[in-house]
PDBQT receptor file of N, H, CA, C and O in Angstrom, charges set to zero:
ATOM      1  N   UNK A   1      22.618 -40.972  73.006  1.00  0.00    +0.000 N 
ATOM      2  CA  UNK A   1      22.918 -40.844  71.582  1.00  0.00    +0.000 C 
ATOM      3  C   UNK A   1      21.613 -40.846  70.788  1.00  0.00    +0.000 C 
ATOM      4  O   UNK A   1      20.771 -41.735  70.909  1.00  0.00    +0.000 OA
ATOM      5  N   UNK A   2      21.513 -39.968  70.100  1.00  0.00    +0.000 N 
ATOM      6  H   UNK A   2      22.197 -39.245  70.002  1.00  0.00    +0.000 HD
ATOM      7  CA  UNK A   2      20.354 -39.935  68.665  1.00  0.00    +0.000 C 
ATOM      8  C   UNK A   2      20.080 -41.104  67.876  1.00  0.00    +0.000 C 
ATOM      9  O   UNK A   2      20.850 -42.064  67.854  1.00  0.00    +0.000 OA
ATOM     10  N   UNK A   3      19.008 -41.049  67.229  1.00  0.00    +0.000 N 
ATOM     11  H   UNK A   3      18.383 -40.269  67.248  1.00  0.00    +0.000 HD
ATOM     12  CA  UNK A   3      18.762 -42.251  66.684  1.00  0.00    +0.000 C 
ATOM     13  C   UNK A   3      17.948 -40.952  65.433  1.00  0.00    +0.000 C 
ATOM     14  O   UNK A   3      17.437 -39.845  65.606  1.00  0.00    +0.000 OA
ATOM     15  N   UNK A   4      18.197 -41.854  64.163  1.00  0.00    +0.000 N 
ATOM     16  H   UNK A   4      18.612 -42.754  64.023  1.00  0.00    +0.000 HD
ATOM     17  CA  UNK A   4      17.581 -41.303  62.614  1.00  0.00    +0.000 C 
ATOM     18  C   UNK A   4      16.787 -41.834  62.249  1.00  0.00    +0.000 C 
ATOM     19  O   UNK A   4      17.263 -42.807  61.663  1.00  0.00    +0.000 OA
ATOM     20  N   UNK A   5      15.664 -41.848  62.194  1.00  0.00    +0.000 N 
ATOM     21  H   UNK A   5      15.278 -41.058  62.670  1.00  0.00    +0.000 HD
ATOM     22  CA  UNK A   5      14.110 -42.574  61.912  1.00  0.00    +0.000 C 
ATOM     23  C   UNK A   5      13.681 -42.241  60.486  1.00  0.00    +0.000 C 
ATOM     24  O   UNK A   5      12.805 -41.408  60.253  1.00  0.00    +0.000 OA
ATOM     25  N   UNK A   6      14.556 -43.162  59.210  1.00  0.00    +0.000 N 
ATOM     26  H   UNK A   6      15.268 -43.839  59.399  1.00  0.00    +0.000 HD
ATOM     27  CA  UNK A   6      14.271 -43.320  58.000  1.00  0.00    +0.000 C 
ATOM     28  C   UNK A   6      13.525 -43.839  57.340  1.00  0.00    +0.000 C 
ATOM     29  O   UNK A   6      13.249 -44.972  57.735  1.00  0.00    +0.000 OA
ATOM     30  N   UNK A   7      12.823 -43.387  56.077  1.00  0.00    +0.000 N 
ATOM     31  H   UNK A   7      13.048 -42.467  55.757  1.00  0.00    +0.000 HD
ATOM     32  CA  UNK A   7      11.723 -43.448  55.584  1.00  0.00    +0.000 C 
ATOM     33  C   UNK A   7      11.968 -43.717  54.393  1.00  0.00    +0.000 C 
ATOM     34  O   UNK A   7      12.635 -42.732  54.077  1.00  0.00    +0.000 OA
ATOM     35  N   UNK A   8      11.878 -44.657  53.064  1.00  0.00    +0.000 N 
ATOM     36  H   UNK A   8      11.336 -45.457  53.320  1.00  0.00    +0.000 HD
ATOM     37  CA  UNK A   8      11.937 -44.993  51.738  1.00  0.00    +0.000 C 
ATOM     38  C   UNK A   8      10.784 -44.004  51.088  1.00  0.00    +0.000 C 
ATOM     39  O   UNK A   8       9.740 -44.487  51.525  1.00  0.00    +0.000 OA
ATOM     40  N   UNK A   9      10.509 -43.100  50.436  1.00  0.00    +0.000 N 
ATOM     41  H   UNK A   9      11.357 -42.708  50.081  1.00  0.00    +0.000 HD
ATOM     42  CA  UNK A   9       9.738 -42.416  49.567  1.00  0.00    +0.000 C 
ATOM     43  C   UNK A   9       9.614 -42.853  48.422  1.00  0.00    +0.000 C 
ATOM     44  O   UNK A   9       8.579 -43.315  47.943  1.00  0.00    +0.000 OA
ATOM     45  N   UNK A  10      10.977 -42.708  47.732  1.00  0.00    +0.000 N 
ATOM     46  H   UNK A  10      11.818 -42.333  48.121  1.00  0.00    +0.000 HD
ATOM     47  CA  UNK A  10      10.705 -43.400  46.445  1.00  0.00    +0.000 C 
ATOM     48  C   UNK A  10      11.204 -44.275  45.830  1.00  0.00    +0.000 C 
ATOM     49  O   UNK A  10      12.214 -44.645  46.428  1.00  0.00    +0.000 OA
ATOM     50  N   UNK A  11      11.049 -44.794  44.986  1.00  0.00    +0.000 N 
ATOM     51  H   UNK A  11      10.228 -44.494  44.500  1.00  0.00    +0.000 HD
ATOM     52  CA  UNK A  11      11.249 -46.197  44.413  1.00  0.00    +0.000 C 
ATOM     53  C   UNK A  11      12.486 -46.320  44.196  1.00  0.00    +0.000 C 
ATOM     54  O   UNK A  11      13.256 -45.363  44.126  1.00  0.00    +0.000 OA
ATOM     55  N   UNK A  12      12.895 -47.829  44.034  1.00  0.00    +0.000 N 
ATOM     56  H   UNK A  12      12.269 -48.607  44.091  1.00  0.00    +0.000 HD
ATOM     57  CA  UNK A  12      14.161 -47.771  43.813  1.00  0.00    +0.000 C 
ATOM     58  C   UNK A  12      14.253 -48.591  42.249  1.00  0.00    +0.000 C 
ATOM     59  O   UNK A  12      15.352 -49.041  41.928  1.00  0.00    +0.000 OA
ATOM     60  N   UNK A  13      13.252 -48.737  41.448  1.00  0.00    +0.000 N 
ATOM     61  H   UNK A  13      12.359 -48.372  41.709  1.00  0.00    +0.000 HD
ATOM     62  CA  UNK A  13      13.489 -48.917  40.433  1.00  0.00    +0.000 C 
ATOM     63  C   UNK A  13      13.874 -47.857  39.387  1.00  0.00    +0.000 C 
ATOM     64  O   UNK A  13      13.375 -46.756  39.152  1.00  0.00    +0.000 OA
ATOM     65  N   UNK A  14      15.168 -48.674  38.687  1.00  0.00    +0.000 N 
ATOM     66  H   UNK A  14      15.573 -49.569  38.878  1.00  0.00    +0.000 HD
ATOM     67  CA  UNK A  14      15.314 -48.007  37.708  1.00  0.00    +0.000 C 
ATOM     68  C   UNK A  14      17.154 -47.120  38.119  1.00  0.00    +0.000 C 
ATOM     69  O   UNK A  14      17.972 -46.663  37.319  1.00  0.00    +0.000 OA
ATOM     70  N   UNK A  15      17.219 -47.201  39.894  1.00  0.00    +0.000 N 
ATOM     71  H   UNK A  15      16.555 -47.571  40.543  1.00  0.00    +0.000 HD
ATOM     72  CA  UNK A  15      18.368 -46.917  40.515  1.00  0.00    +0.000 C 
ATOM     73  C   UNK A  15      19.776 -47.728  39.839  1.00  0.00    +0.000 C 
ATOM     74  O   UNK A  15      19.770 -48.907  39.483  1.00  0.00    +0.000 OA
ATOM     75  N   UNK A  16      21.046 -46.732  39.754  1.00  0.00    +0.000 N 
ATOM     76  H   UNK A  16      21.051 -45.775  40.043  1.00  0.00    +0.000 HD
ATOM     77  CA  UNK A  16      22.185 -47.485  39.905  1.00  0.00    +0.000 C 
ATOM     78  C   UNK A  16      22.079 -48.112  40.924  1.00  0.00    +0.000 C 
ATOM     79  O   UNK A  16      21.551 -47.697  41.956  1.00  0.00    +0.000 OA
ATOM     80  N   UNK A  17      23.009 -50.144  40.597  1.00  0.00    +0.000 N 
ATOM     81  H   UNK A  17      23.439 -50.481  39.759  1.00  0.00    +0.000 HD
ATOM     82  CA  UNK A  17      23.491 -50.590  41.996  1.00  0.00    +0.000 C 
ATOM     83  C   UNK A  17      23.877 -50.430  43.084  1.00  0.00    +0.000 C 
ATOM     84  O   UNK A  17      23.725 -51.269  43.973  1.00  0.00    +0.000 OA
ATOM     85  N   UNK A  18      24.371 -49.484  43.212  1.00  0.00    +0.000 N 
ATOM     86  H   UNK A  18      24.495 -48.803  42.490  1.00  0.00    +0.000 HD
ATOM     87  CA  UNK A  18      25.583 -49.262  44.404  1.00  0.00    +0.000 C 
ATOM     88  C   UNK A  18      24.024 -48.182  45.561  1.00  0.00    +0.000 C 
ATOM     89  O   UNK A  18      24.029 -48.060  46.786  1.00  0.00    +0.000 OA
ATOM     90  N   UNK A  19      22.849 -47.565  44.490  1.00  0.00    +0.000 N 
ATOM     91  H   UNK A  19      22.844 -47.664  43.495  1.00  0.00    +0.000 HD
ATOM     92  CA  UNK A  19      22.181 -46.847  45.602  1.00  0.00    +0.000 C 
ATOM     93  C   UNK A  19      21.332 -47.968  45.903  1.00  0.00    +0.000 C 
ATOM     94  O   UNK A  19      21.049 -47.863  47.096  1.00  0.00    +0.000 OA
ATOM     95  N   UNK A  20      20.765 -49.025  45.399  1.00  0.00    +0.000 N 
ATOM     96  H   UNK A  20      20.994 -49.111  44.429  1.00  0.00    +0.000 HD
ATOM     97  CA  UNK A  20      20.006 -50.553  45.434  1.00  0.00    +0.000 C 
ATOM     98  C   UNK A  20      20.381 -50.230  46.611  1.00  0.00    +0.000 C 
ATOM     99  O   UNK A  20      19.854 -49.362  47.307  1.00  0.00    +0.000 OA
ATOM    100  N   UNK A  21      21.629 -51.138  46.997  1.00  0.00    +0.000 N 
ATOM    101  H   UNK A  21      22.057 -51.843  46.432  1.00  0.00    +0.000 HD
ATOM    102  CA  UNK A  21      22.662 -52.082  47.713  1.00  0.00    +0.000 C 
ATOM    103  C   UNK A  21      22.917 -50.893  48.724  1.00  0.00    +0.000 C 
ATOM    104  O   UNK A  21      23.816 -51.345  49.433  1.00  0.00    +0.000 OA
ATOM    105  N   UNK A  22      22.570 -49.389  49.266  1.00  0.00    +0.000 N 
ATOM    106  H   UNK A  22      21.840 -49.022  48.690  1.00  0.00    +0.000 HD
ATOM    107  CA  UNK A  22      22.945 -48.981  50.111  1.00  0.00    +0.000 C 
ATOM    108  C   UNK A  22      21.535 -48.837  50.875  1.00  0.00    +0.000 C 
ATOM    109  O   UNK A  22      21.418 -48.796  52.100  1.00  0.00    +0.000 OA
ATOM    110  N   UNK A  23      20.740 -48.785  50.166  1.00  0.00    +0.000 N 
ATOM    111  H   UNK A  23      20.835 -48.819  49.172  1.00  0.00    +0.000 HD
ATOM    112  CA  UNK A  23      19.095 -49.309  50.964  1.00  0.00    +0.000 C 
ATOM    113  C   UNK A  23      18.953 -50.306  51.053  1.00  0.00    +0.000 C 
ATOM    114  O   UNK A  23      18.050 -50.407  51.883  1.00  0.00    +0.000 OA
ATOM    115  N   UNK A  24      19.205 -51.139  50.786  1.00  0.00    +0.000 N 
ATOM    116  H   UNK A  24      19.939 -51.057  50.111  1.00  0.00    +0.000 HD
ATOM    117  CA  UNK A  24      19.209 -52.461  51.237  1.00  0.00    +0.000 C 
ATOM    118  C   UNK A  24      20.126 -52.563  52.339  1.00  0.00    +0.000 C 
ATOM    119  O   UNK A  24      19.897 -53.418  53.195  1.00  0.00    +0.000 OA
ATOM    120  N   UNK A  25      21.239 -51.735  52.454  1.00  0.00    +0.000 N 
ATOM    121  H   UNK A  25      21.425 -51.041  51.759  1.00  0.00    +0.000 HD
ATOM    122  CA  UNK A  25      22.072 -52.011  54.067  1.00  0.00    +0.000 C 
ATOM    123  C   UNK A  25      21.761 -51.272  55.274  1.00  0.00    +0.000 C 
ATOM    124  O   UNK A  25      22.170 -51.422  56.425  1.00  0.00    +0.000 OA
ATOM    125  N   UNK A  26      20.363 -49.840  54.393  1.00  0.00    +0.000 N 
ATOM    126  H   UNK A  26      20.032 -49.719  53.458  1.00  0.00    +0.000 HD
ATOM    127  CA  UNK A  26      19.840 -49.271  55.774  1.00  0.00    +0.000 C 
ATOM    128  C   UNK A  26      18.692 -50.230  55.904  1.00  0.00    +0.000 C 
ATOM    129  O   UNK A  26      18.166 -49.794  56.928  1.00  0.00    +0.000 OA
ATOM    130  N   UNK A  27      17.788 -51.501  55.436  1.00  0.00    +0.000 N 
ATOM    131  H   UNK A  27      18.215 -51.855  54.603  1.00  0.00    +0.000 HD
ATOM    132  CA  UNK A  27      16.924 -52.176  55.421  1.00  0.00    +0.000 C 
ATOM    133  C   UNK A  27      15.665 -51.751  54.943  1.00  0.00    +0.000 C 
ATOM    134  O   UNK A  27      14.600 -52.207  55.360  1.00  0.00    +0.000 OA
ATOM    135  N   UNK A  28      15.813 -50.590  53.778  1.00  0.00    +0.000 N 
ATOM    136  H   UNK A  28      16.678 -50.220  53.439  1.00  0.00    +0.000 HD
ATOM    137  CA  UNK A  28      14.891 -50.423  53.303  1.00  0.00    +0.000 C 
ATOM    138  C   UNK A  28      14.727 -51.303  51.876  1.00  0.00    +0.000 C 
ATOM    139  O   UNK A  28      15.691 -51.437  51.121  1.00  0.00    +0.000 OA
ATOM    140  N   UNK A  29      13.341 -51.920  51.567  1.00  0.00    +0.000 N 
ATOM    141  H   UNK A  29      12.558 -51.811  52.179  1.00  0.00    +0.000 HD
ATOM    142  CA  UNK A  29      13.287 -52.606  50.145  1.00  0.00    +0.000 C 
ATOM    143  C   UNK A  29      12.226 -52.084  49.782  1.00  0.00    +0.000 C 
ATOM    144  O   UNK A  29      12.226 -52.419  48.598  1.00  0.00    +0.000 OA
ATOM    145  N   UNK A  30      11.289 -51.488  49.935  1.00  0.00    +0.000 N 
ATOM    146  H   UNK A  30      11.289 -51.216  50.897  1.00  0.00    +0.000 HD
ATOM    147  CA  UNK A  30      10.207 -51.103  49.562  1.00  0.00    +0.000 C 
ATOM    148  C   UNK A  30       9.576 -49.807  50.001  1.00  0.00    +0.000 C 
ATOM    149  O   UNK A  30       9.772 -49.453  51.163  1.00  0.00    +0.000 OA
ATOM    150  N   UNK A  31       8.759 -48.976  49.114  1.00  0.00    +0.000 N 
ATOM    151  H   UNK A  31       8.600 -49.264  48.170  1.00  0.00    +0.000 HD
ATOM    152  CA  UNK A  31       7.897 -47.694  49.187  1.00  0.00    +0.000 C 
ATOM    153  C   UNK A  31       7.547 -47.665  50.946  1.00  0.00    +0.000 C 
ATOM    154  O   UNK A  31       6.920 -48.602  51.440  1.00  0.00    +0.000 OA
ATOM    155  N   UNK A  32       7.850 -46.925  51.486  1.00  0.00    +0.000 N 
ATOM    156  H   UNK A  32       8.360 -46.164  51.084  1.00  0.00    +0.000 HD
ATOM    157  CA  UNK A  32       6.826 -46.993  52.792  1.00  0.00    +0.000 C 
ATOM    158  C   UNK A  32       7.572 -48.319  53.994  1.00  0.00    +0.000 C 
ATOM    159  O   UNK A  32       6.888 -48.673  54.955  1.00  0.00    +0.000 OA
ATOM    160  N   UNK A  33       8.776 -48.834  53.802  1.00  0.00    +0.000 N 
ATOM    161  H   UNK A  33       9.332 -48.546  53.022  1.00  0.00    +0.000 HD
ATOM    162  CA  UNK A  33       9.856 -49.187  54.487  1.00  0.00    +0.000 C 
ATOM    163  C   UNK A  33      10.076 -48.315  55.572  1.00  0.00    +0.000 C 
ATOM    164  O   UNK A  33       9.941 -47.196  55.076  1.00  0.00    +0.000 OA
ATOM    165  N   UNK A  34      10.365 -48.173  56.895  1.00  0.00    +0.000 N 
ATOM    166  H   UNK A  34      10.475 -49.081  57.298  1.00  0.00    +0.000 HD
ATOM    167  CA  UNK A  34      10.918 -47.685  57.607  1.00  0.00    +0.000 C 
ATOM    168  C   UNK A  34      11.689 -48.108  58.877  1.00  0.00    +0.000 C 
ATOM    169  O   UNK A  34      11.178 -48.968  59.594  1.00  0.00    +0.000 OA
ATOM    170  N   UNK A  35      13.195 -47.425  59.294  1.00  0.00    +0.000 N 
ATOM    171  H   UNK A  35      13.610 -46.727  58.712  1.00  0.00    +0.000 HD
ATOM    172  CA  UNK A  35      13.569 -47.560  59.789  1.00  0.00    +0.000 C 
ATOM    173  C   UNK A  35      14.506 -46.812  60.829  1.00  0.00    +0.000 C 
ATOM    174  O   UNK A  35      14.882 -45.675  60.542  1.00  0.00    +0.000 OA
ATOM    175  N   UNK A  36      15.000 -47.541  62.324  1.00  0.00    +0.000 N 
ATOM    176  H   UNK A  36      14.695 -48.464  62.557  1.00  0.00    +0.000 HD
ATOM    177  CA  UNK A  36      15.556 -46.570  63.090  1.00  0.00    +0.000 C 
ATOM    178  C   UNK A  36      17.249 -47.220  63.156  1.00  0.00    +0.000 C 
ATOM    179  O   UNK A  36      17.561 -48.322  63.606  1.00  0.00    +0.000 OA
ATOM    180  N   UNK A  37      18.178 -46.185  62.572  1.00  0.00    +0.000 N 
ATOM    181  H   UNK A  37      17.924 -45.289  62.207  1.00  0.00    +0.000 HD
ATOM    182  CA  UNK A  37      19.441 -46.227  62.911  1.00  0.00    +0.000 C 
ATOM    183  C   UNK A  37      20.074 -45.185  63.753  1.00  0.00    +0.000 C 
ATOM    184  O   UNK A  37      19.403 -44.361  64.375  1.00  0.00    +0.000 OA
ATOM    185  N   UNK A  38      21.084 -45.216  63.768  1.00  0.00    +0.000 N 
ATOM    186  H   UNK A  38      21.629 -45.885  63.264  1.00  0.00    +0.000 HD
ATOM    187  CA  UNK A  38      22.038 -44.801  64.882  1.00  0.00    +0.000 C 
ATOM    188  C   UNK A  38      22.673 -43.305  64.446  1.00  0.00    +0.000 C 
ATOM    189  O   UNK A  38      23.205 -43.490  63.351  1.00  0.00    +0.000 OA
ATOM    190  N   UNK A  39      22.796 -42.272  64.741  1.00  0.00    +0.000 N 
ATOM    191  H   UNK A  39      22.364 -42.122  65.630  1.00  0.00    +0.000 HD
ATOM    192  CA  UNK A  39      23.052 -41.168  64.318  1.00  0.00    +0.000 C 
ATOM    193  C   UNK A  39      24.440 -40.957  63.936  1.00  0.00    +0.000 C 
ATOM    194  O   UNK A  39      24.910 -39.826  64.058  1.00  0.00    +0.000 OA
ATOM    195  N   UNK A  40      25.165 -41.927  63.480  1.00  0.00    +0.000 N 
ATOM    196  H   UNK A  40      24.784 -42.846  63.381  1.00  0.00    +0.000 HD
ATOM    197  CA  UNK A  40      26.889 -41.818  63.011  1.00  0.00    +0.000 C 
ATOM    198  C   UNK A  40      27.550 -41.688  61.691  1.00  0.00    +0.000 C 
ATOM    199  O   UNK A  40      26.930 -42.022  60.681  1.00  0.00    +0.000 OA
ATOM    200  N   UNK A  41      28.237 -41.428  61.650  1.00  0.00    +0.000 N 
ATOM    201  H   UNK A  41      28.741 -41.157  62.470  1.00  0.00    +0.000 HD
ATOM    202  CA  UNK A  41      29.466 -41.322  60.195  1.00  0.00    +0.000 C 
ATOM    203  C   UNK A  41      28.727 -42.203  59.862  1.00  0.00    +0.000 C 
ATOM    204  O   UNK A  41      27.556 -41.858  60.022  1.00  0.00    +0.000 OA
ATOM    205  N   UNK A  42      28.861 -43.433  59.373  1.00  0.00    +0.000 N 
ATOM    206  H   UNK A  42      29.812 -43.713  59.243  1.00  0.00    +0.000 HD
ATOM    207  CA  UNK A  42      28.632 -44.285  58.889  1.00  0.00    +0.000 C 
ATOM    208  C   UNK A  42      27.164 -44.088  57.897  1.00  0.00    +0.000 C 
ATOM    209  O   UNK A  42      26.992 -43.926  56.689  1.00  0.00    +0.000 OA
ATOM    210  N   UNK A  43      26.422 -44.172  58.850  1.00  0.00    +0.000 N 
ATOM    211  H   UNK A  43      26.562 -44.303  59.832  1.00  0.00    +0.000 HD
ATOM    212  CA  UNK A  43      24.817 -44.133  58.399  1.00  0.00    +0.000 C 
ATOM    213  C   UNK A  43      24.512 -42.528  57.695  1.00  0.00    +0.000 C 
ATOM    214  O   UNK A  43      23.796 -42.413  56.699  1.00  0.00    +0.000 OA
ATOM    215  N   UNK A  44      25.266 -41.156  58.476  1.00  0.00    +0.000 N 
ATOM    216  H   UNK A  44      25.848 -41.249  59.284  1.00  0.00    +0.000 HD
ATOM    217  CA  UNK A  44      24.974 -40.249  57.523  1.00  0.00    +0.000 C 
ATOM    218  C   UNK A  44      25.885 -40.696  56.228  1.00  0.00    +0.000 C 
ATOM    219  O   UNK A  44      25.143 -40.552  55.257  1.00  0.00    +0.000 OA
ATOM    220  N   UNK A  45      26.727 -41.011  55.937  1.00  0.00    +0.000 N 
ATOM    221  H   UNK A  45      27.330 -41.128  56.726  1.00  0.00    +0.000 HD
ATOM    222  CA  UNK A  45      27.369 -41.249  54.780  1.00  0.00    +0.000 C 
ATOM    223  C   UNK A  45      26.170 -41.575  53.740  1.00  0.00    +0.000 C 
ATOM    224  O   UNK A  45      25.618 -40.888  52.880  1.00  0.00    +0.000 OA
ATOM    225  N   UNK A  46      25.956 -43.246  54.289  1.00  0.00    +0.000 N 
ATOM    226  H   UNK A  46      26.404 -43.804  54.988  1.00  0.00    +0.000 HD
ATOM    227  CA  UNK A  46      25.055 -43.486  53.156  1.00  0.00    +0.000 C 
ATOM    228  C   UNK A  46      23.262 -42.804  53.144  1.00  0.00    +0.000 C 
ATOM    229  O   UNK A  46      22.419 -43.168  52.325  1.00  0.00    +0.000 OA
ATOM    230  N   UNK A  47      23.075 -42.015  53.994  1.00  0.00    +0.000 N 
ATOM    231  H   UNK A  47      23.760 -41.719  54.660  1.00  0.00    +0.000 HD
ATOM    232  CA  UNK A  47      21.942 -40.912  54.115  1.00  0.00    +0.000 C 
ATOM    233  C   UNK A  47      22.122 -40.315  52.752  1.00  0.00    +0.000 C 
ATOM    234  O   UNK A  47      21.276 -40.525  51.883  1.00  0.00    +0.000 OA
ATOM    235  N   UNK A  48      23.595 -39.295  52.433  1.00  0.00    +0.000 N 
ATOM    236  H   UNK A  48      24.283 -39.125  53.139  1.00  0.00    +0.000 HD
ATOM    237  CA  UNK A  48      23.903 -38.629  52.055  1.00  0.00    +0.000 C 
ATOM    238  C   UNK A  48      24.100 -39.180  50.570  1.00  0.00    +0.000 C 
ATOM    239  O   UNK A  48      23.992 -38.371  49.649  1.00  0.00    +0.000 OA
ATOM    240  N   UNK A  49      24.407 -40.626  50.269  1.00  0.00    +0.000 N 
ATOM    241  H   UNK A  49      24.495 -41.284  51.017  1.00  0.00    +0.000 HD
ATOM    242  CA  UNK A  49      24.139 -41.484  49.383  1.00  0.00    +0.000 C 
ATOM    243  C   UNK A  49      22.992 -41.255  48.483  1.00  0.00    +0.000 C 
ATOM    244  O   UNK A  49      22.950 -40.591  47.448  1.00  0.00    +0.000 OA
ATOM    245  N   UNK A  50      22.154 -41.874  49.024  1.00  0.00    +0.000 N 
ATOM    246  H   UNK A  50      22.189 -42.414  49.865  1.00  0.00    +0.000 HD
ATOM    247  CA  UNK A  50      20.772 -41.920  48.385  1.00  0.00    +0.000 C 
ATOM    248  C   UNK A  50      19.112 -41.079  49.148  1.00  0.00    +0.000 C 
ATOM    249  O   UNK A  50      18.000 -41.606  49.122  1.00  0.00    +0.000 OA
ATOM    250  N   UNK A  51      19.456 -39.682  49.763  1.00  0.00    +0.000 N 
ATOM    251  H   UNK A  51      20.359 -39.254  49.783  1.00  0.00    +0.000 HD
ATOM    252  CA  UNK A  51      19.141 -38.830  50.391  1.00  0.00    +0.000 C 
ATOM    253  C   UNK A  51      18.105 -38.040  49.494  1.00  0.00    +0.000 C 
ATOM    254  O   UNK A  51      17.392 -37.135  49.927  1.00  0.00    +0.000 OA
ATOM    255  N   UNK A  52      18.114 -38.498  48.184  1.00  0.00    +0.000 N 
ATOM    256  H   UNK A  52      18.694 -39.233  47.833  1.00  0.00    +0.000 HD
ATOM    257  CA  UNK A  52      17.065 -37.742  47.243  1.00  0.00    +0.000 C 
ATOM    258  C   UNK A  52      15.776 -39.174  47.494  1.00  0.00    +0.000 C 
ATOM    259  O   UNK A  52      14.683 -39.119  46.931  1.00  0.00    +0.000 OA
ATOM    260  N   UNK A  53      16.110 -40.165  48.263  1.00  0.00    +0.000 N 
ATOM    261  H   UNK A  53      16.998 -40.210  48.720  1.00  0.00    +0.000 HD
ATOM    262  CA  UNK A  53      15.270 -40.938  47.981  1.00  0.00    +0.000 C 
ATOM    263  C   UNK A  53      14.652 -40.941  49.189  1.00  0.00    +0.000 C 
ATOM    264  O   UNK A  53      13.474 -41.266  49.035  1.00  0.00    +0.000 OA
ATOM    265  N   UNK A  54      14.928 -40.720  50.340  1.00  0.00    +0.000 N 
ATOM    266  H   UNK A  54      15.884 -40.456  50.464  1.00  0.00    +0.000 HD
ATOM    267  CA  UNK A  54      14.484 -41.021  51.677  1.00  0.00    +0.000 C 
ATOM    268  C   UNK A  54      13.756 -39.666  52.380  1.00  0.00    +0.000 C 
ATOM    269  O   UNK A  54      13.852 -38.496  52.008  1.00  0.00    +0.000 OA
ATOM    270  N   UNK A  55      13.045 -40.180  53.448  1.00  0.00    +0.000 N 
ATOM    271  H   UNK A  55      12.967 -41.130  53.750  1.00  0.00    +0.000 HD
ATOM    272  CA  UNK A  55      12.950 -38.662  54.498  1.00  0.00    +0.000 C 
ATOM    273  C   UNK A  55      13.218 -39.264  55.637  1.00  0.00    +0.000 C 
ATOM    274  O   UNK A  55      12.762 -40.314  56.089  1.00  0.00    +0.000 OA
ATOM    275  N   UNK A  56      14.206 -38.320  56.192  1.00  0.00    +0.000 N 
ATOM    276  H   UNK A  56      14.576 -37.467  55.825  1.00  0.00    +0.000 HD
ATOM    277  CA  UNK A  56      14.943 -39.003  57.403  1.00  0.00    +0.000 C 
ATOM    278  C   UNK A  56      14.431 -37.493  58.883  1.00  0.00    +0.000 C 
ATOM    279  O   UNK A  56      14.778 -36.316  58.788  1.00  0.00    +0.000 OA
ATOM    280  N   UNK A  57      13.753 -37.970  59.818  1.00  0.00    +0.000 N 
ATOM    281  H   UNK A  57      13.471 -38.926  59.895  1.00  0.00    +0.000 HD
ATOM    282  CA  UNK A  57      13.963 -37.343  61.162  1.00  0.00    +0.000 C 
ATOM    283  C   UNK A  57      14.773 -37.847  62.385  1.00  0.00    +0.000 C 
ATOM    284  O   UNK A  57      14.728 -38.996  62.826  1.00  0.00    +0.000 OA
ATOM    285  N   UNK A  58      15.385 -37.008  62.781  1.00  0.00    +0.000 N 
ATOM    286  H   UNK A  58      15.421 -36.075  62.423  1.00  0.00    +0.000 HD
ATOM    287  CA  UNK A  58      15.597 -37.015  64.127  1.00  0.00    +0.000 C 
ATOM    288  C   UNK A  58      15.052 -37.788  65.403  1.00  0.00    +0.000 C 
ATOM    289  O   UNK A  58      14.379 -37.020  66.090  1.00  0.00    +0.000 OA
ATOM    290  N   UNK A  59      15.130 -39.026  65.918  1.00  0.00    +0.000 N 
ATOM    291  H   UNK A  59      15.677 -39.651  65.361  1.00  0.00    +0.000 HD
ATOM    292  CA  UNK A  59      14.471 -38.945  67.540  1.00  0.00    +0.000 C 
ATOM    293  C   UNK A  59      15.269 -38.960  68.400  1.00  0.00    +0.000 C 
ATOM    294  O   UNK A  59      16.478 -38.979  68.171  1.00  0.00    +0.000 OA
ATOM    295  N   UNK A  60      14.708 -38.955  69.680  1.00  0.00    +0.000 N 
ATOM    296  H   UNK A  60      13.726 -38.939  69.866  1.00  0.00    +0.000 HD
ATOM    297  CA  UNK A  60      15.591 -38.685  71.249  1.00  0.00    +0.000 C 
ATOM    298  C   UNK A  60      15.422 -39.727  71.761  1.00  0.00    +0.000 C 
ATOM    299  O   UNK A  60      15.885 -39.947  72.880  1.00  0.00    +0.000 OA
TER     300      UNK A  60
């Protein structure tokens, strides 16, 4: 199974709550945050969430 290797770009000040609180459940809090989740419904959902804020690749 794939794994999504996410990246925080830009800030989250100044964000509605609900996009806060959905980087905060992929474990991003800060500029330059990164992290590896699981390639599912779930996680693209909230990708697709707040997706103007992140850069997300692919690993194997």
């Amino acid at each position: 199974m794939a794994n999504l290797k996410i990246k925080l770009v830009k800030s989250l000040n100044g964000r509605i709550a609900p996009h806060k609180a959905t980087a905060a459940a992929l474990g991003l809090r800060k500029i330059g945050d990164v992290t590896v989740q699981p390639d599912n419904a779930a996680t693209r959902g909230k990708i697709a969430q707040i997706g103007y804020l992140l850069q997300v690749t692919e690993e194997q």
